[in-house]
CSV table of C-alpha atoms and ligand atoms in Angstrom, one decimal:
chain,number,residue,atom,x,y,z
A,1,MET,CA,144.3,39.0,41.3
A,2,ASN,CA,146.8,38.7,37.8
A,3,PHE,CA,150.1,41.4,37.8
A,4,GLU,CA,151.9,42.0,34.5
A,5,VAL,CA,154.6,44.1,34.6
A,6,LEU,CA,156.7,45.6,31.9
A,7,THR,CA,160.1,46.1,32.3
A,8,LEU,CA,163.9,46.1,31.0
A,9,PHE,CA,165.0,44.1,33.6
A,10,PRO,CA,162.8,41.0,34.0
A,11,ALA,CA,165.0,39.4,36.1
A,12,LEU,CA,163.9,41.3,39.3
A,13,PHE,CA,161.1,39.6,39.1
A,14,PRO,CA,159.5,37.8,41.2
A,15,GLY,CA,162.4,38.5,43.5
A,16,PRO,CA,161.7,39.5,46.9
A,17,LEU,CA,157.9,38.3,46.2
A,18,THR,CA,158.2,34.6,46.2
A,19,SER,CA,159.5,34.9,50.2
A,20,GLY,CA,155.6,34.7,53.1
A,21,VAL,CA,152.8,35.6,52.6
A,22,THR,CA,153.1,37.1,48.3
A,23,GLY,CA,155.3,33.6,47.6
A,24,ARG,CA,152.2,31.2,49.2
A,25,GLY,CA,149.3,33.4,47.7
A,26,MET,CA,151.3,33.2,44.4
A,27,ALA,CA,151.7,29.2,45.2
A,28,ALA,CA,148.0,29.7,45.7
A,29,GLY,CA,147.5,30.5,42.7
A,30,LEU,CA,145.6,33.3,44.7
A,31,ILE,CA,148.3,36.6,42.7
A,32,SER,CA,149.9,36.0,39.5
A,33,LEU,CA,152.3,37.5,38.0
A,34,ARG,CA,153.6,38.2,33.9
A,35,ILE,CA,156.6,40.5,33.2
A,36,HIS,CA,156.7,41.1,30.1
A,37,ASN,CA,160.2,42.5,28.4
A,38,LEU,CA,159.8,45.7,27.1
A,39,ARG,CA,162.9,44.8,24.4
A,40,ASP,CA,160.1,41.8,23.1
A,41,TYR,CA,158.2,45.0,21.7
A,42,THR,CA,161.0,46.4,19.6
A,43,HIS,CA,162.1,45.7,16.1
A,44,ASP,CA,165.4,47.2,15.2
A,45,ARG,CA,167.8,45.3,15.2
A,46,HIS,CA,169.3,47.0,18.2
A,47,ARG,CA,166.3,46.7,20.2
A,48,GLN,CA,166.2,50.5,21.0
A,49,VAL,CA,164.0,50.9,23.6
A,50,ASP,CA,165.1,54.9,24.6
A,51,ASP,CA,166.4,58.0,22.5
A,52,VAL,CA,167.5,61.8,24.0
A,53,PRO,CA,165.4,64.2,25.5
A,54,TYR,CA,163.9,66.4,22.7
A,55,GLY,CA,165.1,69.7,24.0
A,56,GLY,CA,168.4,68.8,25.1
A,57,GLY,CA,169.9,67.9,29.0
A,58,ALA,CA,171.1,65.1,29.8
A,59,GLY,CA,169.5,61.5,30.8
A,60,MET,CA,167.8,59.3,27.9
A,61,VAL,CA,163.8,59.2,27.7
A,62,LEU,CA,162.3,55.5,27.1
A,63,LYS,CA,160.3,55.3,23.6
A,64,PRO,CA,156.5,55.4,23.9
A,65,GLU,CA,155.9,53.1,20.2
A,66,PRO,CA,157.4,49.8,22.8
A,67,ILE,CA,155.3,50.7,25.2
A,68,PHE,CA,152.0,51.3,23.6
A,69,GLU,CA,152.3,48.3,21.7
A,70,ALA,CA,153.2,46.4,24.7
A,71,VAL,CA,150.1,47.7,26.9
A,72,ARG,CA,147.4,46.8,23.4
A,73,ALA,CA,148.9,43.5,23.4
A,74,ARG,CA,148.3,43.0,27.3
A,75,VAL,CA,146.3,39.8,28.5
A,76,GLY,CA,144.7,41.4,31.5
A,77,ASN,CA,141.9,44.6,31.0
A,78,GLY,CA,142.3,46.2,33.6
A,79,PRO,CA,143.9,49.7,35.0
A,80,VAL,CA,147.3,50.4,33.2
A,81,ILE,CA,149.8,52.1,35.9
A,82,LEU,CA,152.4,54.1,35.2
A,83,MET,CA,154.8,53.5,38.7
A,84,SER,CA,156.3,57.6,38.7
A,85,PRO,CA,157.3,60.1,41.1
A,86,GLN,CA,154.6,62.4,39.3
A,87,GLY,CA,151.5,60.1,40.1
A,88,PRO,CA,149.7,60.9,43.0
A,89,LEU,CA,151.4,58.7,46.6
A,90,LEU,CA,150.0,55.5,46.8
A,91,ASN,CA,148.0,54.8,50.1
A,92,GLN,CA,146.4,52.5,51.6
A,93,ALA,CA,143.1,53.7,50.2
A,94,VAL,CA,144.7,53.1,46.9
A,95,VAL,CA,145.5,49.9,47.4
A,96,ARG,CA,142.1,49.2,48.5
A,97,GLN,CA,140.7,50.5,45.6
A,98,LEU,CA,142.8,48.4,42.9
A,99,SER,CA,142.4,45.3,44.9
A,100,ALA,CA,138.9,46.0,44.0
A,101,HIS,CA,140.5,44.5,40.4
A,102,LYS,CA,140.9,41.8,38.7
A,103,ASP,CA,144.4,42.5,36.9
A,104,LEU,CA,146.8,45.4,37.4
A,105,TYR,CA,149.2,46.4,34.5
A,106,LEU,CA,152.3,48.0,36.1
A,107,ILE,CA,155.1,49.7,33.4
A,108,CYS,CA,157.7,50.0,34.7
A,109,GLY,CA,160.2,53.8,34.1
A,110,ARG,CA,163.5,53.8,33.6
A,111,TYR,CA,166.5,56.5,33.1
A,112,GLU,CA,165.0,59.9,33.3
A,113,GLY,CA,161.6,58.9,32.4
A,114,VAL,CA,159.1,57.7,30.0
A,115,ASP,CA,157.9,59.9,26.5
A,116,GLU,CA,154.2,62.1,28.5
A,117,ARG,CA,152.6,60.8,25.5
A,118,VAL,CA,152.6,57.6,27.6
A,119,ALA,CA,151.2,59.2,30.6
A,120,ALA,CA,148.8,61.3,28.9
A,121,HIS,CA,147.4,58.6,25.8
A,122,LEU,CA,147.9,55.1,27.2
A,123,VAL,CA,147.4,54.8,31.1
A,124,ASP,CA,145.2,54.8,33.5
A,125,GLN,CA,146.7,56.5,36.2
A,126,GLU,CA,150.7,57.6,37.4
A,127,ILE,CA,151.1,56.8,41.3
A,128,SER,CA,154.5,57.2,43.4
A,129,ILE,CA,155.2,55.4,46.2
A,130,GLY,CA,157.0,58.3,47.3
A,131,ASP,CA,158.8,62.1,47.0
A,132,TYR,CA,161.9,60.5,45.4
A,133,VAL,CA,163.7,59.8,42.6
A,134,LEU,CA,164.4,56.0,42.2
A,135,THR,CA,166.5,54.0,39.3
A,136,GLY,CA,163.8,52.3,38.2
A,137,GLY,CA,160.0,51.8,39.0
A,138,GLU,CA,160.5,47.7,39.4
A,139,LEU,CA,161.0,48.4,43.5
A,140,PRO,CA,158.1,50.7,43.3
A,141,ALA,CA,156.0,48.0,41.3
A,142,MET,CA,156.6,45.7,43.8
A,143,VAL,CA,155.5,47.8,46.8
A,144,LEU,CA,152.4,48.1,45.5
A,145,ILE,CA,151.9,44.9,44.2
A,146,ASP,CA,152.8,43.7,47.6
A,147,ALA,CA,150.3,46.1,49.4
A,148,VAL,CA,147.1,45.1,47.3
A,149,SER,CA,148.1,41.1,47.4
A,150,ARG,CA,147.9,41.4,51.4
A,151,LEU,CA,144.1,42.3,50.5
A,152,ILE,CA,143.4,39.9,47.6
A,153,ALA,CA,140.8,36.8,50.1
A,154,GLY,CA,143.4,33.9,50.9
A,155,VAL,CA,146.8,35.9,51.0
A,156,LEU,CA,146.6,36.5,54.3
A,157,GLY,CA,146.8,32.9,56.2
A,158,SER,CA,145.3,33.5,59.4
A,159,GLU,CA,149.2,35.0,61.0
A,160,GLU,CA,148.6,38.1,59.5
A,161,SER,CA,144.9,40.2,59.8
A,162,PRO,CA,144.2,42.9,56.7
A,163,LYS,CA,141.5,43.3,60.0
A,164,ASP,CA,141.7,47.3,61.3
A,165,GLU,CA,145.1,47.9,60.8
A,166,SER,CA,146.7,50.8,60.4
A,167,PHE,CA,145.5,53.4,57.6
A,168,ALA,CA,142.0,51.0,57.8
A,169,GLU,CA,140.5,54.1,59.4
A,170,ARG,CA,143.4,56.8,58.7
A,171,LEU,CA,145.0,55.9,62.3
A,172,LEU,CA,148.4,54.7,62.7
A,173,GLU,CA,148.4,51.5,64.5
A,174,TYR,CA,148.1,50.9,68.0
A,175,PRO,CA,151.7,49.7,70.3
A,176,HIS,CA,151.8,45.1,69.4
A,177,PHE,CA,153.3,43.5,72.6
A,178,THR,CA,154.0,39.8,72.5
A,179,ARG,CA,155.9,36.7,75.5
A,180,PRO,CA,158.4,37.9,77.5
A,181,ALA,CA,156.1,40.1,79.5
A,182,VAL,CA,159.2,42.4,80.6
A,183,PHE,CA,162.1,42.3,78.9
A,184,GLU,CA,164.8,43.7,80.4
A,185,GLY,CA,163.3,45.7,82.9
A,186,HIS,CA,160.4,47.2,80.4
A,187,ALA,CA,156.9,45.5,81.5
A,188,VAL,CA,153.6,45.3,79.1
A,189,PRO,CA,151.1,47.5,80.2
A,190,GLU,CA,149.0,45.6,82.4
A,191,VAL,CA,146.0,46.6,80.4
A,192,LEU,CA,147.4,43.8,77.8
A,193,LEU,CA,147.4,41.4,80.6
A,194,SER,CA,144.1,42.1,82.4
A,195,GLY,CA,141.7,39.4,79.6
A,196,HIS,CA,139.0,42.6,79.8
A,197,HIS,CA,138.3,43.2,75.7
A,198,ALA,CA,136.5,45.9,76.1
A,199,GLN,CA,139.3,48.2,77.9
A,200,ILE,CA,141.7,46.4,76.1
A,201,GLU,CA,140.3,48.1,72.9
A,202,ARG,CA,140.0,51.4,74.2
A,203,TRP,CA,143.7,51.4,75.1
A,204,ARG,CA,144.3,50.2,71.9
A,205,ARG,CA,141.7,52.8,70.0
A,206,GLU,CA,143.3,55.7,72.3
A,207,GLN,CA,146.5,54.8,71.8
A,208,ALA,CA,146.2,54.5,67.9
A,209,ALA,CA,144.7,58.1,68.2
A,210,ASP,CA,147.4,59.6,70.0
A,211,ARG,CA,150.3,58.5,68.3
A,212,THR,CA,148.3,59.6,65.5
A,213,ARG,CA,148.5,63.0,67.0
A,214,ARG,CA,151.1,63.1,67.7
A,215,ARG,CA,152.8,61.7,64.6
A,216,ARG,CA,151.0,62.6,61.5
A,217,PRO,CA,148.7,64.9,62.4
A,218,ASP,CA,147.9,65.1,58.8
A,219,LEU,CA,145.7,62.1,58.8
A,220,LEU,CA,143.3,63.2,61.2
A,221,ARG,CA,143.3,66.5,58.5
A,222,GLY,CA,143.1,63.5,55.8
A,223,GLU,CA,145.4,65.2,54.1
A,224,LYS,CA,146.6,63.8,51.3
B,301,4FV,C1,159.7,56.7,41.5
B,301,4FV,C2,158.8,56.6,42.5
B,301,4FV,C3,160.9,57.0,40.7
B,301,4FV,C4,161.8,57.9,38.1
B,301,4FV,C5,162.9,57.7,37.2
B,301,4FV,C6,162.6,55.4,37.6
B,301,4FV,C7,161.8,56.7,39.2
B,301,4FV,C8,162.9,57.0,36.4
B,301,4FV,N1,158.0,56.0,40.3
B,301,4FV,N2,157.5,56.4,42.8
B,301,4FV,N3,159.0,57.4,43.9
B,301,4FV,N4,160.7,56.1,39.5
B,301,4FV,O1,161.4,57.4,41.3
B,301,4FV,O2,157.5,54.7,41.3
B,301,4FV,O3,162.9,56.4,35.4
């Protein structure tokens, strides 16, 4: 999987992605990151990437020209995604869909946002990581890269497994326990020490369903 990222702050990358699973995935050549500096697609001596909003109002808006030029010069031919609060929320189903592509191109907004003609006439989809406003699209891009990378074959080592994890079946995950069997008087559930796999599997399914019912009933109703 090749990730291309268009950003005003290329130095933020690869950042946290060099550690752990994604770091190993990059070292193994299973995932690659190509960072593009938006300013490299300007041609005026001020290298202008933003301008005042038509209609007035505070803040600045990213201009369309450098973004269109950058995307048209891209290496890959997978989906072009604008990270933005206006997009549908990223979830595991969307992550799974994106992981089927060979490459993804991620556009990171800054300031008040990006000229609407980018969303309307250039990108394949907008994606939001949550209903809150960040200072930039770089952290959302890293979140998406991390989540998608986990599903690339060979990226997860034996100590992790994408199998039956949270949201795979729209359920929260069952509780995990490890040694010691008793910690500060809190014991691990007996069934997990029983070695009785069928009973353990049933307990885990019940736990996942129960905590989903209590904490995230929206998941059971299949709400987006
Ligand atoms: C965001 C989000 C987000 C909006 C204005 C960057 C900021 C600034 N992106 N999910 N939530 N972006 O807040 O994806 O341009």
